[in-house]
Coordinates of C-alpha atoms and ligand atoms in Angstrom, one line a residue:
M256 CA -60.4 -77.9 7.7
D257 CA -56.7 -77.1 7.5
K258 CA -54.3 -76.0 10.2
Y259 CA -50.8 -74.7 10.3
I260 CA -48.0 -76.4 12.3
I261 CA -45.4 -73.8 13.1
D262 CA -42.0 -74.4 14.7
G263 CA -41.2 -70.9 15.9
G264 CA -38.1 -69.0 16.9
R265 CA -36.4 -68.7 13.4
R266 CA -35.3 -65.4 12.0
L267 CA -36.6 -64.4 8.5
F268 CA -34.4 -63.5 5.6
G269 CA -35.1 -62.8 1.9
S270 CA -37.6 -61.0 -0.3
V271 CA -41.2 -61.5 -1.1
K272 CA -43.5 -60.2 -3.9
V273 CA -46.7 -58.8 -2.7
Q274 CA -50.1 -59.9 -4.3
S275 CA -52.6 -57.5 -5.8
A276 CA -54.7 -55.9 -3.0
K277 CA -57.8 -57.8 -1.9
N278 CA -59.5 -54.6 -1.1
A279 CA -58.7 -53.2 -4.5
V280 CA -59.7 -56.3 -6.5
L281 CA -63.1 -56.9 -4.9
P282 CA -64.6 -53.5 -6.0
L283 CA -63.2 -54.0 -9.5
F284 CA -65.2 -57.2 -9.8
A285 CA -68.3 -55.2 -8.9
A286 CA -67.3 -52.5 -11.4
S287 CA -67.1 -55.1 -14.1
V288 CA -70.9 -55.2 -14.2
L289 CA -71.0 -51.6 -15.3
T290 CA -70.2 -52.6 -18.8
D291 CA -71.2 -55.3 -21.2
K292 CA -67.7 -55.3 -22.7
Q293 CA -64.9 -57.6 -21.5
V294 CA -62.9 -56.8 -18.4
T295 CA -59.6 -58.4 -17.6
I296 CA -58.1 -58.0 -14.1
C297 CA -54.5 -59.0 -14.2
E298 CA -52.5 -60.7 -11.4
T299 CA -55.6 -61.4 -9.3
P300 CA -54.8 -63.1 -6.0
E301 CA -56.1 -66.6 -5.5
I302 CA -58.0 -66.0 -2.2
A303 CA -61.3 -67.1 -1.0
D304 CA -63.0 -63.6 -1.1
V305 CA -62.1 -63.3 -4.8
F306 CA -63.5 -66.8 -5.6
C307 CA -66.7 -65.8 -3.7
M308 CA -67.0 -62.5 -5.7
A309 CA -66.5 -64.5 -8.9
Q310 CA -69.4 -66.8 -7.8
I311 CA -71.6 -63.8 -7.2
L312 CA -71.0 -62.5 -10.7
R313 CA -71.7 -66.0 -12.2
E314 CA -75.0 -66.1 -10.3
L315 CA -75.9 -62.8 -12.1
G316 CA -75.2 -64.6 -15.4
A317 CA -71.7 -63.2 -16.1
D318 CA -68.9 -65.4 -17.5
V319 CA -65.9 -65.4 -15.2
K320 CA -62.7 -67.2 -16.1
F321 CA -59.4 -67.5 -14.2
E322 CA -56.5 -67.8 -16.7
R323 CA -52.8 -67.8 -15.7
G324 CA -53.3 -65.5 -12.7
N325 CA -55.7 -63.1 -14.6
V326 CA -59.5 -63.0 -14.4
I327 CA -61.5 -62.4 -17.5
I328 CA -65.1 -61.2 -16.9
D329 CA -67.7 -60.9 -19.6
S330 CA -71.0 -59.8 -18.1
S331 CA -72.8 -59.2 -21.5
D332 CA -75.2 -62.0 -20.6
A333 CA -75.8 -60.8 -17.0
H334 CA -79.5 -60.7 -16.5
S335 CA -80.1 -61.1 -12.7
H336 CA -80.1 -58.3 -10.1
I337 CA -80.5 -60.6 -7.1
I338 CA -77.7 -61.9 -4.9
S339 CA -78.5 -64.9 -2.8
S340 CA -78.0 -64.7 0.9
A341 CA -75.6 -67.7 0.9
L342 CA -73.0 -65.5 -1.0
T343 CA -73.6 -62.1 0.6
K344 CA -73.4 -63.5 4.1
E345 CA -69.9 -64.9 3.2
L346 CA -68.6 -61.7 1.8
R347 CA -69.3 -58.2 3.1
S348 CA -67.9 -56.6 -0.1
S349 CA -70.9 -57.9 -1.9
V350 CA -72.5 -54.7 -0.8
F351 CA -70.6 -52.9 -3.6
M352 CA -72.8 -54.7 -5.9
L353 CA -75.7 -52.4 -5.0
G354 CA -74.1 -49.4 -6.8
S355 CA -73.2 -51.3 -9.9
L356 CA -76.4 -53.4 -10.2
L357 CA -78.5 -50.2 -9.9
S358 CA -76.3 -48.7 -12.6
R359 CA -76.8 -51.7 -14.9
F360 CA -80.4 -52.9 -14.1
H361 CA -81.9 -50.0 -12.0
R362 CA -82.8 -52.7 -9.5
A363 CA -80.9 -54.7 -6.9
V364 CA -81.9 -57.2 -4.3
I365 CA -79.2 -58.3 -1.8
A366 CA -79.2 -60.0 1.6
Y367 CA -77.6 -58.1 4.5
P368 CA -73.8 -58.6 3.9
G369 CA -71.5 -60.7 6.1
G370 CA -67.7 -60.9 6.2
C371 CA -65.4 -61.0 9.2
D372 CA -67.1 -61.0 12.6
I373 CA -65.4 -57.9 13.9
G374 CA -68.3 -55.7 14.9
L375 CA -71.6 -54.3 13.9
R376 CA -70.6 -53.0 10.5
P377 CA -73.7 -51.1 9.5
I378 CA -74.4 -50.0 5.9
D379 CA -76.5 -46.9 6.7
L380 CA -74.0 -44.6 4.9
H381 CA -74.3 -46.7 1.7
L382 CA -78.1 -46.7 1.8
N383 CA -78.6 -43.1 2.6
A384 CA -76.3 -42.0 -0.3
L385 CA -78.1 -44.3 -2.7
K386 CA -81.4 -42.7 -1.6
R387 CA -80.0 -39.3 -2.3
L388 CA -79.3 -40.5 -5.9
G389 CA -82.9 -41.3 -6.3
V390 CA -83.1 -45.0 -5.3
S391 CA -86.0 -46.2 -3.2
I392 CA -85.0 -48.8 -0.6
S393 CA -87.0 -51.1 1.5
E394 CA -85.9 -53.9 3.8
R395 CA -87.7 -57.2 4.7
D396 CA -86.7 -60.6 5.9
G397 CA -83.0 -59.8 5.9
Y398 CA -83.1 -58.6 2.3
I399 CA -82.6 -55.1 0.9
Y400 CA -84.7 -54.2 -2.1
C401 CA -83.5 -51.2 -4.2
A402 CA -85.1 -49.7 -7.3
C403 CA -85.0 -46.5 -9.3
E404 CA -86.3 -45.2 -12.6
K405 CA -82.8 -43.6 -13.1
M406 CA -80.1 -42.3 -10.7
T407 CA -79.5 -38.6 -10.6
G408 CA -76.3 -37.0 -9.4
A409 CA -76.3 -35.3 -6.0
E410 CA -73.9 -33.6 -3.5
L411 CA -73.3 -36.0 -0.7
V412 CA -71.5 -35.6 2.6
L413 CA -70.3 -38.7 4.4
D414 CA -70.4 -38.4 8.2
F415 CA -67.4 -40.8 8.3
P416 CA -65.0 -41.6 5.5
S417 CA -66.3 -45.1 4.9
V418 CA -64.2 -47.1 2.3
G419 CA -67.1 -49.2 1.2
A420 CA -69.7 -46.3 1.1
T421 CA -67.2 -44.2 -1.0
E422 CA -66.7 -47.0 -3.4
N423 CA -70.4 -47.8 -3.7
I424 CA -71.2 -44.2 -4.5
M425 CA -68.5 -44.1 -7.1
L426 CA -69.9 -47.2 -8.7
A427 CA -73.4 -45.7 -8.6
G428 CA -72.4 -42.2 -9.7
V429 CA -70.3 -43.0 -12.8
K430 CA -73.5 -43.7 -14.8
A431 CA -76.0 -41.5 -12.9
E432 CA -77.4 -38.5 -14.7
G433 CA -75.4 -35.3 -14.0
R434 CA -72.8 -34.6 -11.3
T435 CA -72.2 -36.5 -8.1
V436 CA -69.9 -35.0 -5.4
I437 CA -68.7 -37.0 -2.4
E438 CA -67.5 -34.8 0.4
G439 CA -65.7 -36.5 3.3
A440 CA -64.7 -39.4 1.0
A441 CA -62.3 -42.1 2.2
K442 CA -58.8 -41.6 0.8
E443 CA -57.4 -45.2 0.9
P444 CA -55.1 -46.2 -2.0
E445 CA -57.7 -48.7 -3.1
I446 CA -60.1 -45.8 -3.7
V447 CA -57.5 -44.2 -6.0
D448 CA -57.2 -47.5 -7.7
L449 CA -60.9 -47.8 -8.3
Q450 CA -60.9 -44.3 -9.9
K451 CA -58.1 -45.3 -12.2
F452 CA -60.0 -48.4 -13.3
L453 CA -63.3 -46.5 -13.8
S454 CA -61.4 -43.8 -15.8
G455 CA -59.9 -46.5 -17.9
M456 CA -63.5 -47.7 -18.7
G457 CA -64.4 -44.1 -19.8
A458 CA -65.8 -42.7 -16.6
K459 CA -65.4 -39.0 -15.7
I460 CA -64.2 -39.0 -12.2
V461 CA -61.6 -37.0 -10.3
G462 CA -60.4 -36.4 -6.7
A463 CA -59.8 -39.9 -5.4
G464 CA -57.1 -39.7 -2.7
T465 CA -58.5 -36.4 -1.4
D466 CA -61.6 -35.6 0.7
V467 CA -63.7 -34.6 -2.4
I468 CA -64.5 -36.9 -5.3
T469 CA -66.4 -35.4 -8.3
I470 CA -68.1 -37.5 -10.9
E471 CA -69.8 -36.5 -14.1
G472 CA -72.1 -39.3 -15.1
V473 CA -71.7 -40.9 -18.6
S474 CA -74.2 -43.0 -20.5
S475 CA -72.0 -46.0 -21.1
L476 CA -68.6 -47.5 -20.1
G477 CA -66.2 -49.7 -22.1
G478 CA -64.0 -52.7 -21.4
I479 CA -60.6 -52.6 -19.8
T480 CA -57.5 -54.7 -19.0
Y481 CA -56.1 -53.6 -15.7
T482 CA -53.4 -54.5 -13.1
P483 CA -54.6 -53.5 -9.5
V484 CA -52.5 -51.8 -6.9
K485 CA -50.5 -54.2 -4.6
D486 CA -51.7 -55.2 -1.2
R487 CA -50.3 -52.9 1.5
I488 CA -51.8 -55.0 4.2
E489 CA -50.1 -58.2 3.0
A490 CA -46.8 -56.2 2.7
G491 CA -47.3 -54.8 6.2
T492 CA -48.0 -58.4 7.6
F493 CA -44.6 -59.6 6.2
L494 CA -42.8 -56.5 7.6
I495 CA -44.2 -57.0 11.0
A496 CA -43.4 -60.8 10.8
C497 CA -39.7 -59.8 10.2
A498 CA -39.8 -57.2 13.0
L499 CA -41.2 -59.9 15.4
C500 CA -38.9 -62.8 14.4
G501 CA -35.8 -60.7 13.7
G502 CA -33.9 -60.8 10.5
E503 CA -33.9 -58.9 7.2
V504 CA -36.8 -58.9 4.7
E505 CA -37.6 -56.9 1.6
V506 CA -41.2 -56.6 0.3
E507 CA -41.7 -55.7 -3.3
G508 CA -44.7 -54.0 -4.9
V509 CA -45.8 -51.4 -2.4
T510 CA -44.6 -47.8 -2.1
A511 CA -43.7 -46.4 1.3
D512 CA -46.5 -43.7 0.8
N513 CA -49.1 -46.4 1.2
L514 CA -47.7 -47.7 4.5
G515 CA -46.4 -44.5 6.0
M516 CA -47.9 -44.8 9.5
L517 CA -46.8 -48.5 9.8
L518 CA -43.2 -47.7 8.8
H519 CA -43.2 -44.8 11.3
K520 CA -44.4 -47.2 14.1
L521 CA -41.9 -49.9 13.1
R522 CA -39.0 -47.3 13.2
E523 CA -40.3 -46.3 16.7
N524 CA -40.0 -50.0 17.7
G525 CA -36.3 -49.9 16.7
C526 CA -36.4 -51.5 13.2
K527 CA -34.2 -50.2 10.4
I528 CA -36.1 -49.5 7.3
H529 CA -35.0 -48.5 3.8
T530 CA -37.4 -47.7 1.0
K531 CA -36.8 -47.3 -2.7
N532 CA -39.5 -47.1 -5.4
D533 CA -41.8 -50.0 -4.7
K534 CA -39.4 -51.9 -2.4
I535 CA -39.3 -51.7 1.4
R536 CA -36.5 -53.4 3.3
L537 CA -36.7 -54.0 7.1
S538 CA -34.1 -55.3 9.4
S539 CA -34.7 -56.2 13.0
Y540 CA -32.0 -57.3 15.5
G541 CA -32.1 -57.4 19.3
R542 CA -35.2 -56.7 21.5
L543 CA -37.5 -54.0 20.1
K544 CA -39.3 -51.3 22.2
C545 CA -43.0 -51.1 22.5
N546 CA -44.9 -48.3 20.7
R547 CA -46.3 -46.1 23.4
R548 CA -49.7 -45.7 21.6
I549 CA -51.2 -46.7 18.4
E550 CA -54.7 -45.7 17.2
T551 CA -56.4 -47.1 14.2
M552 CA -57.7 -44.4 11.8
P553 CA -58.9 -44.1 8.2
F554 CA -56.0 -43.7 5.7
P555 CA -53.4 -42.2 6.1
G556 CA -53.7 -43.2 9.8
F557 CA -52.7 -46.6 11.2
P558 CA -54.8 -49.3 9.3
T559 CA -57.2 -51.3 11.4
D560 CA -56.3 -54.3 9.1
L561 CA -52.8 -54.2 10.7
Q562 CA -53.9 -53.7 14.3
A563 CA -53.8 -57.4 15.3
Q564 CA -50.4 -57.9 13.8
I565 CA -48.8 -54.9 15.4
T566 CA -50.4 -55.9 18.8
A567 CA -48.7 -59.3 18.4
L568 CA -45.4 -57.5 17.8
N569 CA -45.8 -55.3 20.8
S570 CA -46.6 -58.2 23.0
V571 CA -42.9 -59.3 22.8
C572 CA -41.3 -55.8 22.9
E573 CA -39.8 -54.1 25.9
G574 CA -42.2 -51.8 27.9
G575 CA -45.9 -51.2 27.4
A576 CA -48.3 -50.1 24.6
L577 CA -51.8 -48.8 24.4
I578 CA -53.6 -50.0 21.2
V579 CA -56.8 -48.2 20.5
E580 CA -59.2 -49.7 17.9
N581 CA -61.4 -46.9 16.6
L582 CA -63.0 -48.6 13.6
F583 CA -64.4 -51.9 14.6
E584 CA -65.7 -52.5 18.1
T585 CA -64.9 -56.2 18.5
R586 CA -61.6 -56.4 16.8
F587 CA -59.6 -57.8 19.8
K588 CA -61.2 -61.2 19.6
Y589 CA -57.8 -62.8 18.9
V590 CA -56.3 -61.5 22.2
P591 CA -57.4 -64.6 24.3
E592 CA -55.5 -66.8 21.8
L593 CA -52.4 -64.6 22.1
Q594 CA -52.7 -65.0 25.9
R595 CA -52.5 -68.8 25.5
M596 CA -49.1 -68.2 24.0
G597 CA -48.0 -66.1 27.0
A598 CA -48.9 -62.6 25.9
D599 CA -49.8 -60.1 28.7
I600 CA -52.7 -58.0 27.2
E601 CA -55.8 -56.6 28.9
V602 CA -58.7 -55.5 26.7
R603 CA -61.1 -52.9 27.9
G604 CA -63.6 -51.9 25.3
R605 CA -61.8 -50.4 22.4
N606 CA -58.4 -50.3 24.2
A607 CA -55.8 -53.0 24.6
F608 CA -53.1 -52.5 27.2
V609 CA -50.1 -54.5 26.3
R610 CA -47.3 -55.3 28.7
G611 CA -44.4 -56.7 26.7
V612 CA -43.1 -60.1 27.8
S613 CA -39.6 -61.4 27.0
G614 CA -41.0 -64.1 24.6
L615 CA -44.1 -66.2 23.7
H616 CA -44.3 -70.0 23.8
G617 CA -46.0 -72.3 21.3
A618 CA -49.7 -73.2 21.8
A619 CA -52.7 -74.5 20.0
V620 CA -54.8 -71.5 18.9
T621 CA -57.7 -70.9 16.6
A622 CA -58.0 -68.1 14.0
G623 CA -61.3 -66.3 14.5
D624 CA -61.0 -63.7 11.7
L625 CA -58.7 -62.8 8.8
R626 CA -56.3 -60.3 10.3
G627 CA -56.5 -61.8 13.9
G628 CA -55.6 -65.1 12.3
A629 CA -52.6 -63.6 10.6
A630 CA -51.5 -62.1 13.9
L631 CA -51.6 -65.6 15.5
V632 CA -49.4 -66.9 12.7
L633 CA -46.8 -64.1 13.3
A634 CA -46.9 -64.7 17.1
A635 CA -46.3 -68.4 16.5
L636 CA -43.4 -67.7 14.1
G637 CA -41.7 -65.7 16.9
A638 CA -42.6 -68.1 19.7
E639 CA -40.4 -70.8 21.2
G640 CA -41.6 -74.3 20.3
I641 CA -44.4 -75.7 18.3
S642 CA -47.8 -74.0 17.7
E643 CA -50.9 -75.1 15.8
V644 CA -53.1 -72.4 14.2
S645 CA -56.4 -73.9 13.2
D646 CA -59.4 -72.7 11.1
L647 CA -57.4 -71.4 8.2
S648 CA -60.5 -70.6 6.2
H649 CA -60.4 -67.0 7.7
I650 CA -56.8 -66.5 6.7
D651 CA -57.4 -67.9 3.2
R652 CA -60.0 -65.1 2.7
G653 CA -57.1 -62.6 2.3
Y654 CA -53.7 -64.2 1.9
S655 CA -52.7 -66.5 -1.0
D656 CA -50.1 -69.1 -0.1
L657 CA -49.1 -67.4 3.1
E658 CA -47.3 -70.5 4.2
G659 CA -45.3 -70.8 0.9
K660 CA -44.2 -67.1 1.1
L661 CA -43.2 -67.4 4.8
R662 CA -41.3 -70.7 4.1
S663 CA -39.3 -68.9 1.3
L664 CA -38.2 -66.5 4.1
G665 CA -37.0 -69.3 6.2
A666 CA -40.0 -70.0 8.5
E667 CA -40.8 -73.5 9.6
I668 CA -44.5 -73.7 8.7
K669 CA -46.6 -76.4 7.1
R670 CA -50.2 -76.8 6.3
V671 CA -51.9 -80.0 7.2
R672 CA -55.4 -81.3 6.6
I673 CA -57.2 -82.3 9.8
Ligands
LIG911 C1 -63.0 -51.7 4.3 C2 -62.0 -52.9 4.1 C3 -61.6 -53.5 5.4 C4 -61.1 -52.4 6.3 C5 -62.0 -51.2 6.4 C6 -61.4 -50.0 7.2 C7 -62.7 -53.7 1.9 C8 -63.3 -54.9 1.2 N1 -62.7 -53.9 3.3 O1 -64.2 -52.2 4.9 O2 -60.7 -54.5 5.2 O3 -60.9 -52.9 7.6 O4 -62.4 -50.7 5.1 O5 -60.3 -49.6 6.6 O6 -62.3 -52.8 1.4 N2 -69.7 -47.6 8.9 C9 -70.9 -47.1 9.3 N3 -71.9 -47.1 8.3 C10 -71.7 -47.5 7.0 C11 -70.4 -47.9 6.7 C12 -69.4 -48.0 7.6 O7 -71.2 -46.8 10.4 O8 -72.6 -47.4 6.2 C13 -68.6 -47.6 9.9 C14 -68.2 -49.0 10.2 O9 -69.0 -49.6 11.2 C15 -66.8 -48.8 10.7 C16 -66.3 -47.6 9.9 O10 -67.4 -47.0 9.4 O11 -66.8 -48.4 12.1 C17 -65.4 -48.0 8.7 O12 -66.0 -48.9 7.9 P1 -65.7 -48.9 6.3 O13 -64.6 -47.9 6.0 O14 -67.0 -48.7 5.6 O15 -65.1 -50.3 6.1 P2 -65.5 -51.4 5.0 O16 -65.7 -50.7 3.7 O17 -66.5 -52.3 5.5

C-alpha cells in the first residue's frame, strides 16, 4: 500500500494538461460491447477504474489492449453475459454493462455494484427503466438476473436525473426496437460525450445535454476511434489546489462551460480567473473568503465530486461556510481527517458547517474514498509542515499520476511504498 509524504506550504505555479474524463471513459468501455467491430478510445487515463473495466470486458471474452495511451477493444469474440462479483463490487460503473449486455446478448447477470463508500447508491431507476423496455429482472443471492426476448422502445420519465441510469438507458435504447424517450435525463457533459460516441457508431440519438433524450433504435452499430471529453473534476481539483495554496495555475483541456458553478464559487472566494477556449487560468493571492453556501446538485449545479475539495478550501478561508451534500448521504467521511489537520468543521447529516481557520498543520491522515482522498492531499499541500496521506488505492481510482502533475506545479509530494 502506497502513501504520499507531503511537505506543505508551497505556492503552485505552472500549467497542467487534464486527462480524459473517468466518468466519460467508463461508459464508453461499456458501449464497446454494442458492436463486434473494433473500438479505439484515445488518450485513456491510466487509472484503476479503467483497468477494472478492461478486466470486466476481458472476462466477457473481449480483447482489450492498452497501446501508447489508447485502448483498443475488440469484442467480436465476447460470449459471456455474466460479470463476477469480484469485479462489480470494485467498480460501480459496471452497472452500465446491463444495458449493453442486454443489447448484445439479451441476457445479463451482474452482482450488485460497489464503488466508493459514499452512501446507499441504489439502482432502482436503472432497473425500472430496463423493465419498461421489456426486460424481466429477478434478484437472488446478491446477483441481478436480466433477460428479454428483445428490447422495445418506451417513453421513460426519471424521478431524478441520475447520470448512471441515463447512460444505461442510452446503452439499452440504441439497439432497442423503435423509439425510446428519456424525460428528466441527466445533463452532465459526460452524457453529451456518450451521445457523440454512440452517434459515431451509427446510433440515432439526440438531445443529450437537455432534459429530453430521444433514441430511434437501429439494428447494428459499427466501430469507432474516439477521443473522450477531458476531466472537469480533475481540472477542478487542480484549480482548487491553487486557490488553497496560492499561486497561479492554468489547466488545459476543459472549457469554462463545463465548470461554470465551480468558477463562480472560486471567484466568490476572491480568486482571479481567466478563461479562453479550453484553458482556465486561476490566480490566488492573500487570504480568501469563505463561500457562504454551496449545495451539490446535478449538472450544471455544483458537482458532488468537487464537494470535498471545496470544503478543504473553505476550511482555511476567512469566515464561515455551509456545505450541503444533496446527492450522497455519507459523503463527509473525510471530515474527521481534515479535523486532524486543524480544520473546524461540524457535520450534521447532509450539512457541514465550516468555520475558517487561519491555517492547517501537517498530520497523518487516511484517504477513505476517491474525492475525499483528493481533498486531503489538497489540505496537506496548503498545510504547514509534513503530512502523510495513506491508502492511495482510492485516489488511484480516478487520478493518474496526481503526484507527478502536482510536482510539476512546484508541490513537494512524493509517493512511497509502505
Ligand atoms: C455518477 C458519477 C459519480 C458522480 C455522480 C453524481 C460515474 C461513473 N460516476 O455516479 O462520480 O458523483 O454521477 O454526479 O459517472 N439514485 C437512485 N436510484 C438510482 C440511481 C441513482 O436513487 O437508480 C440516486 C443516488 O443514490 C444519488 C443520485 O441518484 O443520490 C445521483 O446518482 P447518479 O447520478 O446515478 O450517480 P452515479 O451514476 O452513480
